[in-house]
Short mmCIF file of C-alpha atoms in Angstrom, two decimals:
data_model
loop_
_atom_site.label_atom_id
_atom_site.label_comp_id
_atom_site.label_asym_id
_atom_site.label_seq_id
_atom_site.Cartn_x
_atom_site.Cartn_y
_atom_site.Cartn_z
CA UNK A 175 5.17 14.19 26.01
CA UNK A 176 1.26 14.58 24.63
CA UNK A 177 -0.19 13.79 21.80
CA UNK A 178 -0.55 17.12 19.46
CA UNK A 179 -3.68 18.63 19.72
CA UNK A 180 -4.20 18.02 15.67
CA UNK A 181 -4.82 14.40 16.59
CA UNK A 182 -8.77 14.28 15.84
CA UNK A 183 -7.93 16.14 12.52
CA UNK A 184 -5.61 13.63 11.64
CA UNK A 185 -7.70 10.92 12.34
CA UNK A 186 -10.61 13.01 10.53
CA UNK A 187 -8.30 12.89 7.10
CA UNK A 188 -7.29 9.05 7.79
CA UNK A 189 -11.14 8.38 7.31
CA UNK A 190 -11.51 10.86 4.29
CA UNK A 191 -8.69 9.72 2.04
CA UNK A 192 -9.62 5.94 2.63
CA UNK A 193 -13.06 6.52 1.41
CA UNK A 194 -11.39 8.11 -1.47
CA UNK A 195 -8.95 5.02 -2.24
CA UNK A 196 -12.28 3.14 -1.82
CA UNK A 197 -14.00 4.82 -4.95
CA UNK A 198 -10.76 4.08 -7.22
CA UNK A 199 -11.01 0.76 -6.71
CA UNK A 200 -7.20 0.56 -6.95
CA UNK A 201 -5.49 -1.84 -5.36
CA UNK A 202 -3.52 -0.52 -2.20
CA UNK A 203 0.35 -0.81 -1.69
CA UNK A 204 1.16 0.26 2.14
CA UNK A 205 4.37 1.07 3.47
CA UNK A 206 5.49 0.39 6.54
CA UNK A 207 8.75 0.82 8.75
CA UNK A 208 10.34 2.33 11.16
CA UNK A 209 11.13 6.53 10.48
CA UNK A 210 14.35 7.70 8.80
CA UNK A 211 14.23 4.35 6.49
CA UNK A 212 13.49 5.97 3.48
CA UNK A 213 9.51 5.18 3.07
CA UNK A 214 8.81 8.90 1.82
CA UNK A 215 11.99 8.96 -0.70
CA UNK A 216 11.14 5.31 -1.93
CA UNK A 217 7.69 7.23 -3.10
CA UNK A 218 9.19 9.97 -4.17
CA UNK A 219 11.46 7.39 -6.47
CA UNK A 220 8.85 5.57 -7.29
CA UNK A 221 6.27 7.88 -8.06
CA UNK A 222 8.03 11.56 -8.60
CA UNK A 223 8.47 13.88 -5.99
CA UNK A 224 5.72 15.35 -3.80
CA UNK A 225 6.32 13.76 0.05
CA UNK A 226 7.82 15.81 2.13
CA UNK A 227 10.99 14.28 3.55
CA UNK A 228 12.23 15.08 6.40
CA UNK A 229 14.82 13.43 9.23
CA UNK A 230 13.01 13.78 12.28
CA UNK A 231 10.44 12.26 14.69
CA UNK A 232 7.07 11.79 13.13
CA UNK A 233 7.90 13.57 9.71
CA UNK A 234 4.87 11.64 8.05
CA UNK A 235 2.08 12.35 10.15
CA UNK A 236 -0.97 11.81 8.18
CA UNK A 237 -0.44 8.71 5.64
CA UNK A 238 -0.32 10.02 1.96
CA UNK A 239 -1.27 8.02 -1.26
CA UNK A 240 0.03 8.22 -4.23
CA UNK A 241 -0.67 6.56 -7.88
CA UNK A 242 1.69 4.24 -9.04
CA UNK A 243 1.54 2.11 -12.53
CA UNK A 244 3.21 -1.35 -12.31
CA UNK A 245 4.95 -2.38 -15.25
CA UNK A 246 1.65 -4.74 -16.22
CA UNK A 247 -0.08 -1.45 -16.91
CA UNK A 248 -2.04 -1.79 -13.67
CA UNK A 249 -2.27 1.38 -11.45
CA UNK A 250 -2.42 0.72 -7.56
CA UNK A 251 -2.34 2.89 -4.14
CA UNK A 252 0.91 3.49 -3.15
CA UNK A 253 0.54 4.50 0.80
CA UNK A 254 3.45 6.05 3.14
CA UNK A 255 2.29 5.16 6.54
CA UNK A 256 3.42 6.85 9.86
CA UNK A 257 6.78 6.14 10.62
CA UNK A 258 7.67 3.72 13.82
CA UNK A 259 10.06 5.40 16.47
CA UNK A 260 12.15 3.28 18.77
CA UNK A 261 11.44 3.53 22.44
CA UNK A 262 8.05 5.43 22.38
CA UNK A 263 6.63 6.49 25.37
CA UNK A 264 3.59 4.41 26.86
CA UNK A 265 1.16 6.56 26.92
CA UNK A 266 1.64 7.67 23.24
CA UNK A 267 1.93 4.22 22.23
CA UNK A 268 -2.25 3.25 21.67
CA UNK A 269 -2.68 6.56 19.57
CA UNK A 270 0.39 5.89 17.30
CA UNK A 271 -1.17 2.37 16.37
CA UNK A 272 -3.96 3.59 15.70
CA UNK A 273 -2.13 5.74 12.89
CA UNK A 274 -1.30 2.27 10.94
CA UNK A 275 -4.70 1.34 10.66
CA UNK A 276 -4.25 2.53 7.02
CA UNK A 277 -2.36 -0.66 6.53
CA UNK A 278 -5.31 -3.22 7.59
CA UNK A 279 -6.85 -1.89 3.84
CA UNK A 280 -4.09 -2.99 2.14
CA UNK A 281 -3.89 -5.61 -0.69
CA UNK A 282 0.36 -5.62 -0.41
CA UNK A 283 2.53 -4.42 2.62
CA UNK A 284 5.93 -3.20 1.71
CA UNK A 285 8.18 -3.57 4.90
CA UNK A 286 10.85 -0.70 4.87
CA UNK A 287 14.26 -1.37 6.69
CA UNK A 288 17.83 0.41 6.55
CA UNK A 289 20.07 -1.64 5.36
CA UNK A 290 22.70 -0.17 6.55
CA UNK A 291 20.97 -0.29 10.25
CA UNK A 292 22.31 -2.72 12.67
CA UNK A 293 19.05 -2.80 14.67
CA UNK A 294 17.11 -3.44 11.25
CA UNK A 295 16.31 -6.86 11.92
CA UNK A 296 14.47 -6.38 15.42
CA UNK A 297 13.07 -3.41 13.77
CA UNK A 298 11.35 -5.31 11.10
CA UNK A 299 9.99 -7.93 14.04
CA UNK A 300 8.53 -5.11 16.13
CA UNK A 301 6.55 -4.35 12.70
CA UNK A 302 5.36 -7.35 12.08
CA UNK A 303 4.06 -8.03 15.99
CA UNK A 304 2.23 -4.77 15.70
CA UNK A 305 1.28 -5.24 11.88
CA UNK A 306 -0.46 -9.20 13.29
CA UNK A 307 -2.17 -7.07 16.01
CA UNK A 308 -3.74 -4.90 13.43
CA UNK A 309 -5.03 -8.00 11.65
CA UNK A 310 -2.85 -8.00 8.87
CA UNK A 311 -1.86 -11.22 8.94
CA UNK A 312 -3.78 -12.41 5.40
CA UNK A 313 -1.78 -9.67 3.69
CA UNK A 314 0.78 -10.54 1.46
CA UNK A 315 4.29 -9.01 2.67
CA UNK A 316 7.44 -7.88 0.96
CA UNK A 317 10.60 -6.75 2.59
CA UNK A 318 12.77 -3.92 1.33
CA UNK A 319 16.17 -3.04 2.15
CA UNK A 320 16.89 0.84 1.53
CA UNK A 321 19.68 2.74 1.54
CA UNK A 322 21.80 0.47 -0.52
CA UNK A 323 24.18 3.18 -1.69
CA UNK A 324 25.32 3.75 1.76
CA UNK A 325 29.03 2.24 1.94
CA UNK A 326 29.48 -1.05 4.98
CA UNK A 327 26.17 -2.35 3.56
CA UNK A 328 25.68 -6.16 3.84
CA UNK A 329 25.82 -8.63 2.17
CA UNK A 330 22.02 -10.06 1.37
CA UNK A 331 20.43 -13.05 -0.41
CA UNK A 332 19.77 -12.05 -3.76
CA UNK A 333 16.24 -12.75 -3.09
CA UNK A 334 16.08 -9.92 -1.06
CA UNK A 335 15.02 -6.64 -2.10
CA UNK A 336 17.36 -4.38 -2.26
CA UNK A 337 16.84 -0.74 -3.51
CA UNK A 338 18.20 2.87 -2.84
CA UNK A 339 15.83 5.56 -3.08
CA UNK A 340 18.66 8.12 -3.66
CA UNK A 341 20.04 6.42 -6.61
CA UNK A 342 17.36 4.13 -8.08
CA UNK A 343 18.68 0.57 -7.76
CA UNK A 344 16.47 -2.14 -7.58
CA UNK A 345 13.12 -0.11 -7.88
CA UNK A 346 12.58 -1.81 -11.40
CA UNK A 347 12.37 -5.40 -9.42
CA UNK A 348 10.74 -4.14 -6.58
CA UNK A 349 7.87 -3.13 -9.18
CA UNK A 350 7.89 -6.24 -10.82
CA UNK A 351 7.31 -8.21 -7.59
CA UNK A 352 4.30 -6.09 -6.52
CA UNK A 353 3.21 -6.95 -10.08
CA UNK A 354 3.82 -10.65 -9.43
CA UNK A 355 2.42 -10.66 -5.89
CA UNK A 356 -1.24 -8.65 -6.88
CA UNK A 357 -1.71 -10.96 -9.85
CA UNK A 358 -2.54 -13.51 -7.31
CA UNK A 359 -5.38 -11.11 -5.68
CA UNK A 360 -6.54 -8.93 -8.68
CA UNK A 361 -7.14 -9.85 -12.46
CA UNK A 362 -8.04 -7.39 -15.58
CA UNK A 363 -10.88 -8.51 -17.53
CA UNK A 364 -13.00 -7.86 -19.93
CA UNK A 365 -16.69 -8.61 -20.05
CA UNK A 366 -19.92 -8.40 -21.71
CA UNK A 367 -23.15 -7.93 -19.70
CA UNK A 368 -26.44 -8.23 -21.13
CA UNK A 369 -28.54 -5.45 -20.43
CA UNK A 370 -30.57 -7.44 -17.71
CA UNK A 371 -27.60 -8.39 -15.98
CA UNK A 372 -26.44 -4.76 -15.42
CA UNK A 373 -26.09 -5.49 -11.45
CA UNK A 374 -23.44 -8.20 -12.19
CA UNK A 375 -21.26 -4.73 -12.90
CA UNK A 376 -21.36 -4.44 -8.71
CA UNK A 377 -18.13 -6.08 -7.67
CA UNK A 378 -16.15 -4.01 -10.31
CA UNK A 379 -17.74 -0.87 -9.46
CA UNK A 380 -17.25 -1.58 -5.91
CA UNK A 381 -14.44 -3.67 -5.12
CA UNK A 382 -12.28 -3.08 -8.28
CA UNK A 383 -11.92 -0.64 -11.18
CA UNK A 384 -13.68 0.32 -13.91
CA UNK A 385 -10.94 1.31 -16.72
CA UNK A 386 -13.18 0.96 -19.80
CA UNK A 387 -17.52 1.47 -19.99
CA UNK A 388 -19.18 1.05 -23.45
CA UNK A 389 -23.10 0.73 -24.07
CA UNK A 390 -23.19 -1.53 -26.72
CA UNK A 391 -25.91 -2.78 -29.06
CA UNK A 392 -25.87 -6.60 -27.55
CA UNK A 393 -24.75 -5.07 -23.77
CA UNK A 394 -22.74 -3.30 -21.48
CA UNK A 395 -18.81 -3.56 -22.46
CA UNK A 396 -16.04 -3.79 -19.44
CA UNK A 397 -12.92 -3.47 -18.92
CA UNK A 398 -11.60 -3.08 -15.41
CA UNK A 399 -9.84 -4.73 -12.35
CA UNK A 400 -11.63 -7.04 -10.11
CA UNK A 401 -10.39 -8.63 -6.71
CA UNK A 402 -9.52 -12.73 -7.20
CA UNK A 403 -12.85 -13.72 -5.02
CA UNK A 404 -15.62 -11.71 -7.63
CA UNK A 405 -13.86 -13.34 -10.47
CA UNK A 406 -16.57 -15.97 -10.44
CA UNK A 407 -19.35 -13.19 -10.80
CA UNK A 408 -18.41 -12.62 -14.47
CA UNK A 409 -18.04 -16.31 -15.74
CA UNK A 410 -19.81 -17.06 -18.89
CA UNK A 411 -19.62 -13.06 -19.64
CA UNK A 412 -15.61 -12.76 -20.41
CA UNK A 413 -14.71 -11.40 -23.62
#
């Protein structure tokens, strides 16, 4: 079994489209899971439908973002990775890592599992060995359980998310715990600059997201998303 000869191409896109989640500034939801979970219908649910869905191996090739507003009002990156496959063969195992990279970016990784999938548990350990070899390990994680419509379902902890792409269940709490989990690494402001302190504008422009941009007569007027580490750039200038 080889690699398909598409592979650079794919790669080439990977690159493209995470430049272009770069200049939104949005934060970035990945998820992540094995195929045949549900990760393309859970965006379609969550965000209308446009992913292609499709049983078979390798049905999301090239990851595909998607904008999603949380119930706050904030807009994030909602990312369908490549789907994991059970028992791939070694020499396609390197290139189909490298696939996941997209998730290293993130700010939140949603971990995808059938519910109704005996093997779900080791499925969700073999994601998070290869997610830690990716260097995600400083990135918060949530667990999902699909598929909850499918009869013979267990029992979880209420804790647990639980959702069904197919019918909608749970989606509204599964929104409000991304909403929970980002206020902890992103805050909306507002701030005033003085006009010789235009430069102090960098870590919005560049690391969050400008929603709002008024020249004022006293100074520039902000209002935008900033990561948790440049909130300190805009003390003494909130509003």
């Amino acid at each position: 079994m080889r690699w398909p000869r598409s592979w650079p191409r794919w790669k080439k896109r990977r690159g493209e489209s995470r430049k272009a989640r770069a200049k939104t500034g949005m934060p970035v939801v990945s998820l992540v899971g094995y195929t045949n979970v549900g990760k393309s219908s859970l965006m379609n649910a969550l965000c209308g439908p446009s992913v292609a869905e499709a049983d078979m191996l390798f049905a999301t090739l090239d990851p595909t973002s998607r904008k999603l507003v949380l119930p706050s009002g904030m807009a994030v990156l909602l990312v369908d990775t490549v789907g994991f496959v059970s028992r791939l063969p070694h020499n396609l195992v390197e290139a189909f890592k490298s696939t996941l990279e997209e998730a290293a970016w993130s700010d939140v990784i949603v971990r995808v599992a059938d519910a109704g999938d005996e093997q779900r548990e080791e499925q969700l350990a073999v994601t998070d060995e290869v997610l830690d070899g990716l260097d995600c390990t400083d990135i918060p994680r949530l667990t999902v359980y699909n598929k909850c419509d499918k009869p013979n379902t267990l029992s979880f902890d209420p804790d647990i998310l639980l959702t069904s792409a197919k019918t909608g269940y749970g989606l509204d709490k599964l929104l409000q715990k991304l909403d929970e989990v980002l206020s902890d690494r992103v805050h909306t402001i507002r701030v005033l600059l003085p006009y010789d302190k235009l430069g102090l504008a960098a870590p919005m422009r560049e690391r969050g997201s400008v929603q709002v941009e008024e020249y004022r007569e006293d100074g520039l007027y902000l209002e935008g998303i900033v990561k948790t580490e440049d909130l300190h750039c805009f003390e003494g200038y909130l509003v």
